[in-house]
């Protein structure tokens, strides 16, 4: 009996990239899109969602803060984004920090909607999944501590 079940599962149609129609592959030629294009569109779309404080892990955010202070440097919108892309489909992984007081579930769903819309409309690729890793919650008082000296540190006059 287990053999019959095994053969049945082998006959189940899988969502194969070859079965997906794409405006990128036509009789007149093929359009290829680099992974960094998908990553940039994803980063921009995710940052548009209310409740997203930042993207990437702590090291990535610290590096971005430093590079933002360099005159003429460009903002890295694809930080915290990882993309796996084929000819017709893409899968996206995001690492985010949310604002305290927001619903992580609501923020994650809004990110998925926005990312899928932006990437599919912008590239023609089918987004098969958007995985979101929430690594931190930004607290409002964290902003205040960056600007003020510590109580024990001497003040310069």
PDB file of C-alpha atoms in Angstrom:
ATOM      1  CA  UNK A   1       0.000   0.000   0.000  1.00  0.00           C
ATOM      2  CA  UNK A   2       2.691   2.581   0.793  1.00  0.00           C
ATOM      3  CA  UNK A   3       3.991   2.158  -2.754  1.00  0.00           C
ATOM      4  CA  UNK A   4       0.615   3.184  -4.189  1.00  0.00           C
ATOM      5  CA  UNK A   5       0.606   6.330  -2.058  1.00  0.00           C
ATOM      6  CA  UNK A   6       4.101   7.124  -3.200  1.00  0.00           C
ATOM      7  CA  UNK A   7       3.191   6.847  -6.869  1.00  0.00           C
ATOM      8  CA  UNK A   8       0.082   8.986  -6.314  1.00  0.00           C
ATOM      9  CA  UNK A   9       2.150  11.768  -4.779  1.00  0.00           C
ATOM     10  CA  UNK A  10       4.577  11.584  -7.693  1.00  0.00           C
ATOM     11  CA  UNK A  11       1.685  12.188 -10.086  1.00  0.00           C
ATOM     12  CA  UNK A  12       0.485  15.304  -8.260  1.00  0.00           C
ATOM     13  CA  UNK A  13       1.201  18.332 -10.457  1.00  0.00           C
ATOM     14  CA  UNK A  14       3.829  20.613  -8.943  1.00  0.00           C
ATOM     15  CA  UNK A  15       4.013  24.373  -9.432  1.00  0.00           C
ATOM     16  CA  UNK A  16       6.929  24.186 -11.861  1.00  0.00           C
ATOM     17  CA  UNK A  17       8.651  27.283 -13.244  1.00  0.00           C
ATOM     18  CA  UNK A  18       8.227  25.857 -16.755  1.00  0.00           C
ATOM     19  CA  UNK A  19       4.430  25.868 -16.298  1.00  0.00           C
ATOM     20  CA  UNK A  20       4.321  29.575 -15.389  1.00  0.00           C
ATOM     21  CA  UNK A  21       3.573  32.059 -18.163  1.00  0.00           C
ATOM     22  CA  UNK A  22       5.713  35.142 -18.078  1.00  0.00           C
ATOM     23  CA  UNK A  23       5.850  38.402 -20.009  1.00  0.00           C
ATOM     24  CA  UNK A  24       9.649  38.078 -19.723  1.00  0.00           C
ATOM     25  CA  UNK A  25       9.845  35.054 -22.033  1.00  0.00           C
ATOM     26  CA  UNK A  26       8.263  35.620 -25.445  1.00  0.00           C
ATOM     27  CA  UNK A  27       8.647  34.375 -29.009  1.00  0.00           C
ATOM     28  CA  UNK A  28      10.559  37.576 -29.763  1.00  0.00           C
ATOM     29  CA  UNK A  29      13.140  37.122 -26.994  1.00  0.00           C
ATOM     30  CA  UNK A  30      13.848  36.893 -23.297  1.00  0.00           C
ATOM     31  CA  UNK A  31      14.180  39.669 -20.741  1.00  0.00           C
ATOM     32  CA  UNK A  32      16.402  38.994 -17.729  1.00  0.00           C
ATOM     33  CA  UNK A  33      16.247  40.954 -14.508  1.00  0.00           C
ATOM     34  CA  UNK A  34      19.138  41.041 -12.028  1.00  0.00           C
ATOM     35  CA  UNK A  35      18.584  39.985  -8.422  1.00  0.00           C
ATOM     36  CA  UNK A  36      19.639  43.427  -7.180  1.00  0.00           C
ATOM     37  CA  UNK A  37      16.731  44.982  -9.111  1.00  0.00           C
ATOM     38  CA  UNK A  38      14.268  42.706  -7.306  1.00  0.00           C
ATOM     39  CA  UNK A  39      16.030  43.428  -3.989  1.00  0.00           C
ATOM     40  CA  UNK A  40      15.796  47.206  -4.474  1.00  0.00           C
ATOM     41  CA  UNK A  41      12.107  47.089  -5.422  1.00  0.00           C
ATOM     42  CA  UNK A  42      11.488  44.863  -2.391  1.00  0.00           C
ATOM     43  CA  UNK A  43      13.372  47.164  -0.008  1.00  0.00           C
ATOM     44  CA  UNK A  44      11.520  50.243  -1.198  1.00  0.00           C
ATOM     45  CA  UNK A  45       8.128  48.506  -0.993  1.00  0.00           C
ATOM     46  CA  UNK A  46       8.807  47.157   2.512  1.00  0.00           C
ATOM     47  CA  UNK A  47       9.964  50.530   3.844  1.00  0.00           C
ATOM     48  CA  UNK A  48       6.723  52.143   2.626  1.00  0.00           C
ATOM     49  CA  UNK A  49       4.714  50.075   5.122  1.00  0.00           C
ATOM     50  CA  UNK A  50       3.806  51.891   8.359  1.00  0.00           C
ATOM     51  CA  UNK A  51       5.320  50.145  11.366  1.00  0.00           C
ATOM     52  CA  UNK A  52       8.614  49.198   9.676  1.00  0.00           C
ATOM     53  CA  UNK A  53      11.413  50.948  11.563  1.00  0.00           C
ATOM     54  CA  UNK A  54      14.354  49.449   9.705  1.00  0.00           C
ATOM     55  CA  UNK A  55      15.659  46.637   7.571  1.00  0.00           C
ATOM     56  CA  UNK A  56      18.443  44.151   8.201  1.00  0.00           C
ATOM     57  CA  UNK A  57      20.213  42.910  11.298  1.00  0.00           C
ATOM     58  CA  UNK A  58      21.971  45.194  13.791  1.00  0.00           C
ATOM     59  CA  UNK A  59      25.290  45.137  11.918  1.00  0.00           C
ATOM     60  CA  UNK A  60      23.600  46.035   8.611  1.00  0.00           C
ATOM     61  CA  UNK A  61      21.705  48.935  10.206  1.00  0.00           C
ATOM     62  CA  UNK A  62      24.877  50.248  11.898  1.00  0.00           C
ATOM     63  CA  UNK A  63      26.755  50.118   8.593  1.00  0.00           C
ATOM     64  CA  UNK A  64      23.887  51.899   6.802  1.00  0.00           C
ATOM     65  CA  UNK A  65      23.880  54.620   9.485  1.00  0.00           C
ATOM     66  CA  UNK A  66      27.578  55.240   8.915  1.00  0.00           C
ATOM     67  CA  UNK A  67      27.336  55.310   5.132  1.00  0.00           C
ATOM     68  CA  UNK A  68      24.356  57.689   5.270  1.00  0.00           C
ATOM     69  CA  UNK A  69      26.672  60.267   6.910  1.00  0.00           C
ATOM     70  CA  UNK A  70      29.103  60.218   3.983  1.00  0.00           C
ATOM     71  CA  UNK A  71      28.353  63.090   1.584  1.00  0.00           C
ATOM     72  CA  UNK A  72      27.264  61.847  -1.826  1.00  0.00           C
ATOM     73  CA  UNK A  73      26.624  58.280  -0.682  1.00  0.00           C
ATOM     74  CA  UNK A  74      23.482  56.506  -1.782  1.00  0.00           C
ATOM     75  CA  UNK A  75      21.015  54.967   0.622  1.00  0.00           C
ATOM     76  CA  UNK A  76      21.149  51.179   0.536  1.00  0.00           C
ATOM     77  CA  UNK A  77      17.487  50.266   0.030  1.00  0.00           C
ATOM     78  CA  UNK A  78      18.184  46.559  -0.412  1.00  0.00           C
ATOM     79  CA  UNK A  79      19.725  45.989   3.031  1.00  0.00           C
ATOM     80  CA  UNK A  80      17.940  43.166   4.831  1.00  0.00           C
ATOM     81  CA  UNK A  81      16.672  41.674   1.560  1.00  0.00           C
ATOM     82  CA  UNK A  82      17.700  38.331   0.118  1.00  0.00           C
ATOM     83  CA  UNK A  83      16.406  37.192  -3.271  1.00  0.00           C
ATOM     84  CA  UNK A  84      16.362  33.869  -5.085  1.00  0.00           C
ATOM     85  CA  UNK A  85      15.369  34.445  -8.693  1.00  0.00           C
ATOM     86  CA  UNK A  86      14.710  32.203 -11.642  1.00  0.00           C
ATOM     87  CA  UNK A  87      13.688  33.107 -15.181  1.00  0.00           C
ATOM     88  CA  UNK A  88      10.014  33.559 -14.303  1.00  0.00           C
ATOM     89  CA  UNK A  89       9.676  33.385 -10.517  1.00  0.00           C
ATOM     90  CA  UNK A  90      11.312  34.780  -7.402  1.00  0.00           C
ATOM     91  CA  UNK A  91      11.339  34.089  -3.661  1.00  0.00           C
ATOM     92  CA  UNK A  92      12.192  36.861  -1.222  1.00  0.00           C
ATOM     93  CA  UNK A  93      13.455  36.872   2.369  1.00  0.00           C
ATOM     94  CA  UNK A  94      13.296  40.055   4.474  1.00  0.00           C
ATOM     95  CA  UNK A  95      14.808  40.926   7.838  1.00  0.00           C
ATOM     96  CA  UNK A  96      13.011  43.809   9.561  1.00  0.00           C
ATOM     97  CA  UNK A  97      12.690  45.784  12.776  1.00  0.00           C
ATOM     98  CA  UNK A  98       9.177  46.905  13.702  1.00  0.00           C
ATOM     99  CA  UNK A  99       8.038  49.927  15.689  1.00  0.00           C
ATOM    100  CA  UNK A 100       6.817  49.227  19.223  1.00  0.00           C
ATOM    101  CA  UNK A 101       3.021  49.232  19.428  1.00  0.00           C
ATOM    102  CA  UNK A 102       2.377  47.903  15.938  1.00  0.00           C
ATOM    103  CA  UNK A 103       0.910  44.505  15.193  1.00  0.00           C
ATOM    104  CA  UNK A 104       3.683  42.346  13.759  1.00  0.00           C
ATOM    105  CA  UNK A 105       1.105  40.211  11.956  1.00  0.00           C
ATOM    106  CA  UNK A 106      -0.499  43.261  10.321  1.00  0.00           C
ATOM    107  CA  UNK A 107       2.871  44.747   9.366  1.00  0.00           C
ATOM    108  CA  UNK A 108       4.035  41.426   7.870  1.00  0.00           C
ATOM    109  CA  UNK A 109       0.865  41.027   5.802  1.00  0.00           C
ATOM    110  CA  UNK A 110       1.094  44.633   4.559  1.00  0.00           C
ATOM    111  CA  UNK A 111       4.732  44.056   3.592  1.00  0.00           C
ATOM    112  CA  UNK A 112       3.796  40.900   1.666  1.00  0.00           C
ATOM    113  CA  UNK A 113       1.029  42.690  -0.228  1.00  0.00           C
ATOM    114  CA  UNK A 114       3.217  45.690  -1.051  1.00  0.00           C
ATOM    115  CA  UNK A 115       6.247  43.610  -2.056  1.00  0.00           C
ATOM    116  CA  UNK A 116       4.261  41.232  -4.269  1.00  0.00           C
ATOM    117  CA  UNK A 117       2.550  44.161  -5.999  1.00  0.00           C
ATOM    118  CA  UNK A 118       5.767  46.125  -6.531  1.00  0.00           C
ATOM    119  CA  UNK A 119       7.863  43.203  -7.751  1.00  0.00           C
ATOM    120  CA  UNK A 120       5.226  41.616  -9.985  1.00  0.00           C
ATOM    121  CA  UNK A 121       4.207  44.937 -11.562  1.00  0.00           C
ATOM    122  CA  UNK A 122       7.763  46.206 -11.821  1.00  0.00           C
ATOM    123  CA  UNK A 123       9.457  43.090 -13.156  1.00  0.00           C
ATOM    124  CA  UNK A 124       6.846  40.666 -14.475  1.00  0.00           C
ATOM    125  CA  UNK A 125       8.282  37.965 -12.213  1.00  0.00           C
ATOM    126  CA  UNK A 126       5.860  35.843 -10.208  1.00  0.00           C
ATOM    127  CA  UNK A 127       6.565  36.144  -6.475  1.00  0.00           C
ATOM    128  CA  UNK A 128       6.156  32.663  -5.010  1.00  0.00           C
ATOM    129  CA  UNK A 129       6.932  33.575  -1.396  1.00  0.00           C
ATOM    130  CA  UNK A 130       7.869  36.455   0.867  1.00  0.00           C
ATOM    131  CA  UNK A 131       9.425  35.288   4.142  1.00  0.00           C
ATOM    132  CA  UNK A 132       9.763  37.876   6.895  1.00  0.00           C
ATOM    133  CA  UNK A 133      12.140  37.611   9.850  1.00  0.00           C
ATOM    134  CA  UNK A 134      11.371  40.144  12.588  1.00  0.00           C
ATOM    135  CA  UNK A 135      14.603  40.542  14.555  1.00  0.00           C
ATOM    136  CA  UNK A 136      13.797  43.452  16.875  1.00  0.00           C
ATOM    137  CA  UNK A 137      11.237  45.933  18.140  1.00  0.00           C
ATOM    138  CA  UNK A 138      12.238  49.605  18.129  1.00  0.00           C
ATOM    139  CA  UNK A 139      11.302  51.383  21.349  1.00  0.00           C
ATOM    140  CA  UNK A 140      10.577  55.137  21.298  1.00  0.00           C
ATOM    141  CA  UNK A 141      13.027  55.832  24.141  1.00  0.00           C
ATOM    142  CA  UNK A 142      15.880  54.355  22.058  1.00  0.00           C
ATOM    143  CA  UNK A 143      15.842  57.540  19.954  1.00  0.00           C
ATOM    144  CA  UNK A 144      16.330  59.740  23.032  1.00  0.00           C
ATOM    145  CA  UNK A 145      19.378  57.856  24.342  1.00  0.00           C
ATOM    146  CA  UNK A 146      21.354  58.362  21.129  1.00  0.00           C
ATOM    147  CA  UNK A 147      21.251  62.156  21.430  1.00  0.00           C
ATOM    148  CA  UNK A 148      21.914  62.523  25.169  1.00  0.00           C
ATOM    149  CA  UNK A 149      25.204  61.790  26.976  1.00  0.00           C
ATOM    150  CA  UNK A 150      25.176  59.083  29.610  1.00  0.00           C
ATOM    151  CA  UNK A 151      24.648  60.240  33.221  1.00  0.00           C
ATOM    152  CA  UNK A 152      28.095  59.055  34.321  1.00  0.00           C
ATOM    153  CA  UNK A 153      30.009  60.551  31.404  1.00  0.00           C
ATOM    154  CA  UNK A 154      31.632  63.954  31.901  1.00  0.00           C
ATOM    155  CA  UNK A 155      30.186  66.803  29.896  1.00  0.00           C
ATOM    156  CA  UNK A 156      32.500  68.940  27.851  1.00  0.00           C
ATOM    157  CA  UNK A 157      32.255  72.699  28.315  1.00  0.00           C
TER     158      UNK A 157
END
